[in-house]
């Protein structure tokens, strides 16, 4: 099964490469892909590693890492609309306040992480696995 899925993935990659190469802007796509590699290896990976080391000693480090991962994914998804060019002639293009939407989403992630952490802390304090009366 792994061989079949790998072969299908390889075939789709070749097909996608051929589609890109037929376009007149294939060099722009290659530059964009190279920029993605540089951004990942130069910014995102060191940032994730640094945060992992910083929060490695916490009791609820999985919760913190999950919240940070979710916040990072939300930010990456929102980047295209946050970095959009100046307003266009068509007012229906990107009509919402995306900065506010991202900040609300990040606040929801933070509040949920705090609530989950507080719930875990409360369960650990009352009737947790180390409670001698259990």
Backbone as ProteinMPNN parsed JSONL, in Angstrom:
{"seq_chain_A": "XXXXXXXXXXXXXXXXXXXXXXXXXXXXXXXXXXXXXXXXXXXXXXXXXXXXXXXXXXXXXXXXXXXXXXXXXXXXXXXXXXXXXXXXXXXXXXXXXXXXXXXXXXXXXXXXXXXXXXXXXXXXXXXXXXXXXX", "coords_chain_A": {"N_chain_A": [[0.832, -1.193, 0.0], [1.947, 1.212, 0.773], [3.79, 1.6, -1.268], [2.109, 1.958, -3.459], [0.736, 4.322, -2.752], [2.931, 6.041, -2.56], [3.863, 5.965, -5.235], [1.646, 7.091, -6.535], [1.688, 9.646, -5.396], [4.167, 10.562, -6.355], [3.641, 10.544, -9.113], [1.637, 12.521, -9.222], [3.148, 14.716, -8.378], [4.952, 14.978, -10.52], [3.132, 15.538, -12.577], [2.067, 17.983, -11.621], [4.431, 19.498, -11.705], [4.872, 19.551, -14.472], [2.617, 20.995, -15.284], [3.175, 23.483, -14.092], [5.549, 24.12, -15.389], [4.708, 24.572, -17.991], [3.566, 27.043, -17.857], [3.992, 30.605, -18.285], [5.107, 31.86, -16.186], [6.865, 30.253, -14.762], [9.37, 30.565, -13.576], [8.857, 32.413, -11.579], [7.301, 30.864, -9.882], [9.161, 28.905, -9.109], [10.989, 30.544, -7.72], [9.3, 31.379, -5.667], [8.808, 28.923, -4.389], [11.437, 28.294, -3.564], [11.787, 30.416, -1.802], [9.96, 29.649, 0.149], [11.23, 27.402, 1.242], [13.535, 28.609, 2.292], [12.342, 30.371, 4.132], [11.137, 28.496, 5.858], [13.369, 26.967, 6.81], [15.027, 28.967, 7.772], [13.549, 30.621, 9.475], [11.028, 29.59, 10.573], [11.553, 26.896, 11.51], [13.812, 27.285, 13.358], [12.473, 28.959, 15.187], [10.386, 27.334, 16.164], [11.911, 25.266, 17.325], [13.296, 26.734, 19.286], [11.148, 27.638, 20.896], [10.23, 25.158, 21.727], [12.366, 24.248, 23.309], [12.247, 26.248, 25.242], [9.784, 25.865, 26.513], [10.005, 23.285, 27.368], [10.329, 22.294, 29.971], [7.941, 22.623, 31.308], [5.006, 21.549, 33.076], [2.577, 21.162, 31.717], [3.424, 21.026, 29.035], [2.69, 19.944, 26.575], [0.153, 20.981, 26.126], [0.749, 23.726, 25.939], [2.476, 23.703, 23.739], [0.705, 22.708, 21.806], [-1.178, 24.802, 21.708], [0.483, 26.875, 20.79], [1.225, 25.799, 18.314], [-1.272, 25.691, 17.03], [-1.852, 28.436, 16.995], [0.225, 29.3, 15.349], [-0.437, 27.991, 12.94], [-2.915, 29.204, 12.373], [-2.026, 31.803, 11.946], [-0.361, 31.448, 9.706], [-2.277, 30.667, 7.813], [-3.742, 32.997, 7.663], [-1.937, 34.829, 6.655], [-1.784, 35.354, 3.743], [-4.049, 37.058, 3.258], [-3.54, 39.054, 5.068], [-1.227, 40.196, 4.14], [-1.971, 41.325, 1.795], [-2.16, 43.29, -1.256], [-2.491, 46.901, -1.65], [-5.76, 48.508, -1.307], [-8.196, 47.463, -3.727], [-9.938, 48.266, -6.825], [-12.33, 46.955, -6.762], [-14.628, 46.663, -4.345], [-15.604, 44.402, -3.131], [-13.626, 42.565, -2.887], [-11.83, 40.886, -0.543], [-13.346, 41.957, 1.822], [-13.49, 42.04, 4.606], [-12.374, 42.664, 8.04], [-9.498, 41.415, 8.506], [-7.342, 41.374, 10.231], [-8.464, 41.855, 12.729], [-10.069, 39.55, 12.872], [-8.091, 37.534, 12.935], [-6.823, 38.19, 15.364], [-8.936, 37.771, 17.166], [-9.308, 35.024, 16.802], [-6.82, 34.056, 17.713], [-7.006, 34.887, 20.357], [-9.122, 33.276, 21.228], [-7.913, 30.755, 21.045], [-5.914, 31.084, 23.005], [-7.472, 31.511, 25.33], [-8.895, 29.083, 25.466], [-6.735, 27.336, 25.841], [-5.81, 28.187, 28.335], [-8.089, 27.613, 29.894], [-8.244, 24.809, 29.566], [-5.803, 24.117, 30.749], [-6.263, 25.029, 33.363], [-8.348, 23.334, 34.053], [-7.044, 20.857, 33.963], [-5.206, 21.298, 36.02], [-6.951, 21.602, 38.213], [-8.114, 19.053, 38.29], [-5.872, 17.588, 38.905], [-5.318, 18.484, 41.45], [-7.519, 17.813, 43.037], [-8.602, 14.768, 43.74], [-6.907, 13.546, 41.936], [-4.524, 11.353, 40.232], [-2.53, 11.03, 42.149], [-3.725, 11.339, 44.561], [-4.06, 10.431, 47.919], [-6.425, 9.397, 48.979], [-7.745, 7.952, 47.124]], "CA_chain_A": [[0.0, 0.0, 0.0], [2.85, 2.352, 0.844], [4.37, 1.769, -2.598], [1.059, 2.501, -4.327], [0.522, 5.721, -2.37], [4.142, 6.767, -2.958], [3.865, 6.102, -6.697], [0.607, 8.063, -6.884], [2.207, 10.959, -5.014], [5.224, 10.92, -7.3], [2.994, 10.862, -10.389], [0.978, 13.82, -9.082], [4.192, 15.737, -8.336], [5.44, 15.162, -11.894], [2.055, 16.211, -13.288], [2.065, 19.378, -11.17], [5.621, 20.143, -12.248], [4.639, 19.802, -15.901], [1.66, 22.097, -15.396], [3.868, 24.726, -13.75], [6.572, 24.408, -16.391], [4.042, 25.069, -19.191], [3.164, 28.434, -17.646], [5.041, 31.582, -18.59], [5.667, 32.378, -14.929], [7.419, 29.134, -13.997], [10.488, 31.021, -12.754], [8.279, 33.018, -10.383], [6.891, 29.765, -8.999], [10.382, 28.319, -8.541], [11.497, 31.494, -6.723], [8.391, 31.322, -4.531], [9.076, 27.663, -3.682], [12.724, 28.438, -2.882], [11.541, 31.302, -0.667], [9.296, 28.858, 1.19], [12.254, 26.581, 1.898], [14.373, 29.508, 3.085], [11.528, 30.827, 5.256], [10.987, 27.403, 6.804], [14.63, 26.583, 7.45], [15.685, 30.103, 8.402], [12.718, 31.328, 10.46], [10.02, 28.796, 11.272], [12.154, 25.775, 12.251], [14.502, 27.75, 14.565], [11.502, 29.487, 16.14], [9.716, 26.192, 16.797], [12.882, 24.608, 18.198], [13.526, 27.598, 20.444], [9.979, 27.575, 21.778], [10.206, 23.82, 22.319], [13.333, 24.227, 24.418], [11.816, 27.183, 26.273], [8.654, 25.319, 27.251], [10.234, 21.861, 27.579], [10.265, 21.902, 31.375], [6.614, 22.854, 31.877], [4.203, 20.361, 33.35], [1.602, 21.052, 30.635], [4.106, 21.493, 27.827], [1.929, 19.526, 25.404], [-0.92, 21.956, 25.945], [1.365, 24.968, 25.468], [2.944, 23.467, 22.366], [-0.477, 22.606, 20.95], [-1.73, 26.141, 21.524], [1.395, 27.611, 19.922], [1.114, 25.224, 16.972], [-2.54, 26.163, 16.483], [-1.698, 29.865, 16.711], [1.086, 29.424, 14.179], [-1.202, 27.587, 11.755], [-3.876, 30.268, 12.091], [-1.292, 32.938, 11.392], [0.057, 31.107, 8.345], [-3.45, 30.68, 6.948], [-4.19, 34.382, 7.519], [-0.914, 35.678, 6.042], [-2.082, 35.885, 2.407], [-4.961, 38.204, 3.281], [-2.935, 40.128, 5.852], [-0.179, 40.812, 3.332], [-2.548, 41.653, 0.489], [-1.777, 44.614, -1.747], [-3.373, 48.023, -1.302], [-7.148, 48.277, -1.732], [-8.445, 47.363, -5.167], [-11.107, 49.0, -7.302], [-13.503, 46.156, -6.432], [-14.762, 46.689, -2.882], [-15.993, 43.098, -2.603], [-12.426, 41.743, -2.729], [-11.353, 40.911, 0.848], [-14.068, 43.063, 2.46], [-13.55, 41.94, 6.068], [-11.222, 43.095, 8.821], [-8.832, 40.145, 8.764], [-6.473, 41.505, 11.406], [-9.335, 41.64, 13.892], [-10.446, 38.137, 12.88], [-6.953, 36.75, 13.413], [-6.624, 38.452, 16.794], [-10.009, 37.083, 17.898], [-9.005, 33.591, 16.751], [-5.697, 33.803, 18.615], [-7.504, 35.032, 21.725], [-9.909, 32.074, 21.53], [-6.944, 29.677, 21.288], [-5.27, 31.339, 24.298], [-8.453, 31.296, 26.402], [-9.137, 27.643, 25.567], [-5.553, 26.705, 26.431], [-5.813, 28.502, 29.769], [-9.168, 26.846, 30.524], [-7.833, 23.407, 29.623], [-4.75, 24.018, 31.765], [-6.89, 25.167, 34.68], [-9.09, 22.092, 34.309], [-6.06, 19.818, 34.304], [-4.652, 21.626, 37.328], [-7.976, 21.306, 39.213], [-8.227, 17.595, 38.398], [-4.672, 17.091, 39.571], [-5.338, 18.879, 42.856], [-8.621, 17.169, 43.742], [-8.938, 13.449, 43.237], [-6.027, 13.16, 40.852], [-3.926, 10.024, 40.392], [-1.661, 10.994, 43.331], [-4.517, 11.579, 45.762], [-3.975, 9.244, 48.77], [-7.729, 8.892, 49.36], [-8.344, 7.214, 46.008]], "C_chain_A": [[0.874, 1.252, 0.0], [3.463, 2.642, -0.526], [3.358, 2.387, -3.553], [0.831, 3.979, -4.028], [1.741, 6.568, -2.767], [4.213, 6.989, -4.46], [2.818, 7.111, -7.155], [1.061, 9.481, -6.541], [3.281, 11.45, -5.968], [4.632, 11.298, -8.656], [2.301, 12.223, -10.329], [1.997, 14.957, -9.013], [4.735, 16.017, -9.739], [4.39, 15.908, -12.712], [1.989, 17.693, -12.905], [3.261, 20.14, -11.696], [5.474, 20.465, -13.721], [3.652, 20.936, -16.11], [2.326, 23.444, -15.106], [4.846, 25.096, -14.856], [5.959, 24.949, -17.686], [3.613, 26.529, -19.065], [4.316, 29.369, -17.983], [5.721, 32.094, -17.33], [6.33, 31.272, -14.112], [8.608, 29.564, -13.153], [9.989, 31.686, -11.483], [7.857, 31.948, -9.385], [8.108, 29.13, -8.348], [10.99, 29.23, -7.489], [10.626, 31.462, -5.472], [8.627, 30.052, -3.715], [10.402, 27.725, -2.926], [12.585, 29.357, -1.671], [10.855, 30.58, 0.477], [10.281, 27.991, 1.953], [13.127, 27.448, 2.801], [13.605, 29.998, 4.31], [11.378, 29.729, 6.302], [12.279, 27.138, 7.56], [15.284, 27.736, 8.198], [14.886, 30.767, 9.501], [11.85, 30.363, 11.264], [10.648, 27.675, 12.1], [12.949, 26.257, 13.471], [13.549, 28.298, 15.623], [10.798, 28.355, 16.883], [10.671, 25.467, 17.748], [13.147, 25.432, 19.459], [12.369, 27.576, 21.422], [9.863, 26.211, 22.447], [11.174, 23.698, 23.483], [12.874, 25.111, 25.565], [10.716, 26.583, 27.148], [8.827, 23.839, 27.576], [10.093, 21.408, 29.016], [8.902, 22.091, 32.014], [5.868, 21.552, 32.084], [3.213, 20.111, 32.206], [2.214, 21.482, 29.306], [3.381, 21.07, 26.559], [0.803, 20.496, 25.092], [-0.368, 23.262, 25.395], [1.832, 24.803, 24.025], [1.768, 23.362, 21.399], [-1.103, 23.97, 20.678], [-0.831, 26.969, 20.605], [1.341, 27.094, 18.49], [-0.171, 25.689, 16.294], [-2.46, 27.641, 16.125], [-0.823, 30.09, 15.481], [0.36, 29.05, 12.897], [-2.236, 28.645, 11.38], [-3.186, 31.463, 11.443], [-0.849, 32.648, 9.964], [-1.113, 31.123, 7.367], [-3.894, 32.117, 6.677], [-3.181, 35.264, 6.785], [-1.259, 36.176, 4.639], [-3.027, 37.085, 2.414], [-4.413, 39.349, 4.117], [-1.886, 40.886, 5.051], [-0.684, 41.203, 1.944], [-2.08, 43.038, 0.036], [-2.781, 45.68, -1.318], [-4.779, 47.784, -1.832], [-7.309, 48.323, -3.246], [-9.678, 48.179, -5.537], [-12.399, 48.264, -6.948], [-13.604, 46.053, -4.917], [-15.15, 45.337, -2.293], [-14.795, 42.161, -2.431], [-11.9, 41.95, -1.316], [-12.023, 42.022, 1.651], [-14.022, 43.064, 3.99], [-12.295, 42.486, 6.724], [-10.496, 41.825, 9.28], [-7.865, 40.207, 9.939], [-7.296, 41.252, 12.668], [-9.741, 40.171, 13.996], [-9.325, 37.245, 13.379], [-6.74, 36.948, 14.905], [-7.698, 37.777, 17.644], [-9.734, 35.586, 17.93], [-7.864, 33.234, 17.693], [-6.117, 33.937, 20.077], [-8.319, 33.815, 22.146], [-8.976, 30.9, 21.834], [-6.307, 29.856, 22.663], [-6.232, 31.054, 25.45], [-8.735, 29.805, 26.574], [-7.942, 26.919, 26.186], [-5.499, 26.965, 27.935], [-6.9, 27.706, 30.49], [-8.823, 25.362, 30.623], [-6.744, 23.197, 30.673], [-5.313, 24.121, 33.171], [-7.678, 23.916, 35.032], [-8.16, 20.948, 34.669], [-5.476, 20.056, 35.691], [-5.656, 21.266, 38.43], [-8.148, 19.797, 39.381], [-7.03, 17.001, 39.113], [-4.657, 17.388, 41.051], [-6.399, 18.129, 43.648], [-8.922, 15.837, 43.071], [-8.099, 13.01, 42.059], [-5.392, 11.804, 41.111], [-3.034, 9.913, 41.623], [-2.416, 11.216, 44.628], [-4.507, 10.327, 46.637], [-5.324, 8.648, 49.139], [-8.4, 8.122, 48.223], [-8.107, 5.742, 46.134]], "O_chain_A": [[0.576, 2.229, -0.687], [3.632, 3.803, -0.898], [3.71, 3.243, -4.365], [0.743, 4.794, -4.946], [1.586, 7.687, -3.255], [4.58, 8.073, -4.914], [3.074, 7.9, -8.064], [0.838, 10.409, -7.318], [3.299, 12.622, -6.345], [5.073, 12.265, -9.277], [2.371, 12.994, -11.286], [1.743, 16.044, -9.532], [4.951, 17.174, -10.1], [4.73, 16.82, -13.466], [1.869, 18.556, -13.776], [3.136, 21.299, -12.092], [5.9, 21.527, -14.175], [3.826, 21.752, -17.015], [2.067, 24.429, -15.797], [4.956, 26.267, -15.218], [6.613, 25.703, -18.407], [3.327, 27.178, -20.071], [5.479, 28.964, -17.968], [6.793, 32.695, -17.4], [6.352, 31.35, -12.884], [8.839, 28.976, -12.096], [10.607, 31.553, -10.426], [8.037, 32.113, -8.178], [8.087, 28.845, -7.151], [11.464, 28.746, -6.461], [11.136, 31.511, -4.352], [8.643, 30.1, -2.485], [10.492, 27.266, -1.787], [13.194, 29.109, -0.631], [11.128, 30.859, 1.645], [10.181, 27.858, 3.173], [13.424, 27.071, 3.935], [14.158, 30.038, 5.409], [11.478, 29.996, 7.5], [12.293, 27.089, 8.79], [16.021, 27.509, 9.159], [15.461, 31.413, 10.377], [11.929, 30.325, 12.492], [10.311, 27.517, 13.274], [12.781, 25.684, 14.548], [13.783, 28.125, 16.82], [10.636, 28.418, 18.102], [10.28, 25.096, 18.854], [13.212, 24.889, 20.562], [12.574, 27.502, 22.633], [9.446, 26.116, 23.601], [10.846, 23.117, 24.517], [13.081, 24.775, 26.731], [10.711, 26.764, 28.365], [7.875, 23.199, 28.021], [9.767, 20.247, 29.263], [8.731, 21.74, 33.182], [6.073, 20.578, 31.359], [3.036, 18.97, 31.779], [1.59, 22.218, 28.54], [3.451, 21.778, 25.554], [0.535, 20.796, 23.928], [-0.952, 23.846, 24.482], [1.6, 25.678, 23.19], [1.839, 23.88, 20.284], [-1.509, 24.26, 19.553], [-1.328, 27.686, 19.736], [1.406, 27.884, 17.548], [-0.16, 26.04, 15.114], [-2.945, 28.054, 15.071], [-1.102, 30.972, 14.668], [0.522, 29.718, 11.876], [-2.414, 28.949, 10.2], [-3.711, 32.058, 10.501], [-0.953, 33.518, 9.1], [-0.959, 31.545, 6.221], [-4.369, 32.422, 5.583], [-3.542, 36.351, 6.334], [-1.037, 37.355, 4.364], [-2.824, 38.032, 1.654], [-4.784, 40.503, 3.898], [-1.682, 42.082, 5.261], [0.112, 41.39, 1.023], [-1.656, 43.855, 0.854], [-3.798, 45.375, -0.695], [-4.973, 46.947, -2.713], [-6.658, 49.102, -3.943], [-10.371, 48.711, -4.67], [-13.454, 48.89, -6.845], [-12.76, 45.425, -4.278], [-15.039, 45.139, -1.083], [-14.944, 41.07, -1.88], [-11.562, 43.071, -0.937], [-11.344, 42.938, 2.115], [-14.484, 44.024, 4.607], [-11.288, 42.74, 6.063], [-10.837, 41.24, 10.307], [-7.602, 39.187, 10.576], [-6.869, 40.522, 13.562], [-9.754, 39.609, 15.091], [-9.56, 36.312, 14.147], [-6.502, 35.984, 15.633], [-7.402, 37.267, 18.725], [-9.906, 34.946, 18.967], [-7.93, 32.225, 18.395], [-5.644, 33.191, 20.934], [-8.221, 33.366, 23.288], [-9.22, 30.139, 22.77], [-6.172, 28.887, 23.41], [-5.849, 30.426, 26.437], [-8.807, 29.315, 27.701], [-8.122, 25.989, 26.972], [-5.18, 26.068, 28.714], [-6.663, 27.18, 31.577], [-9.081, 24.73, 31.647], [-6.765, 22.205, 31.402], [-4.894, 23.391, 34.069], [-7.676, 23.483, 36.185], [-8.45, 20.163, 35.571], [-5.276, 19.109, 36.451], [-5.278, 20.698, 39.455], [-8.311, 19.316, 40.502], [-7.161, 16.02, 39.844], [-4.062, 16.645, 41.831], [-6.19, 17.838, 44.826], [-9.441, 15.8, 41.956], [-8.538, 12.182, 41.261], [-5.697, 11.167, 42.119], [-2.798, 8.804, 42.103], [-1.803, 11.276, 45.694], [-4.9, 9.258, 46.169], [-5.378, 7.497, 49.573], [-9.54, 7.684, 48.377], [-8.544, 4.971, 45.279]]}, "name": "protein", "num_of_chains": 1, "seq": "XXXXXXXXXXXXXXXXXXXXXXXXXXXXXXXXXXXXXXXXXXXXXXXXXXXXXXXXXXXXXXXXXXXXXXXXXXXXXXXXXXXXXXXXXXXXXXXXXXXXXXXXXXXXXXXXXXXXXXXXXXXXXXXXXXXXXX"}
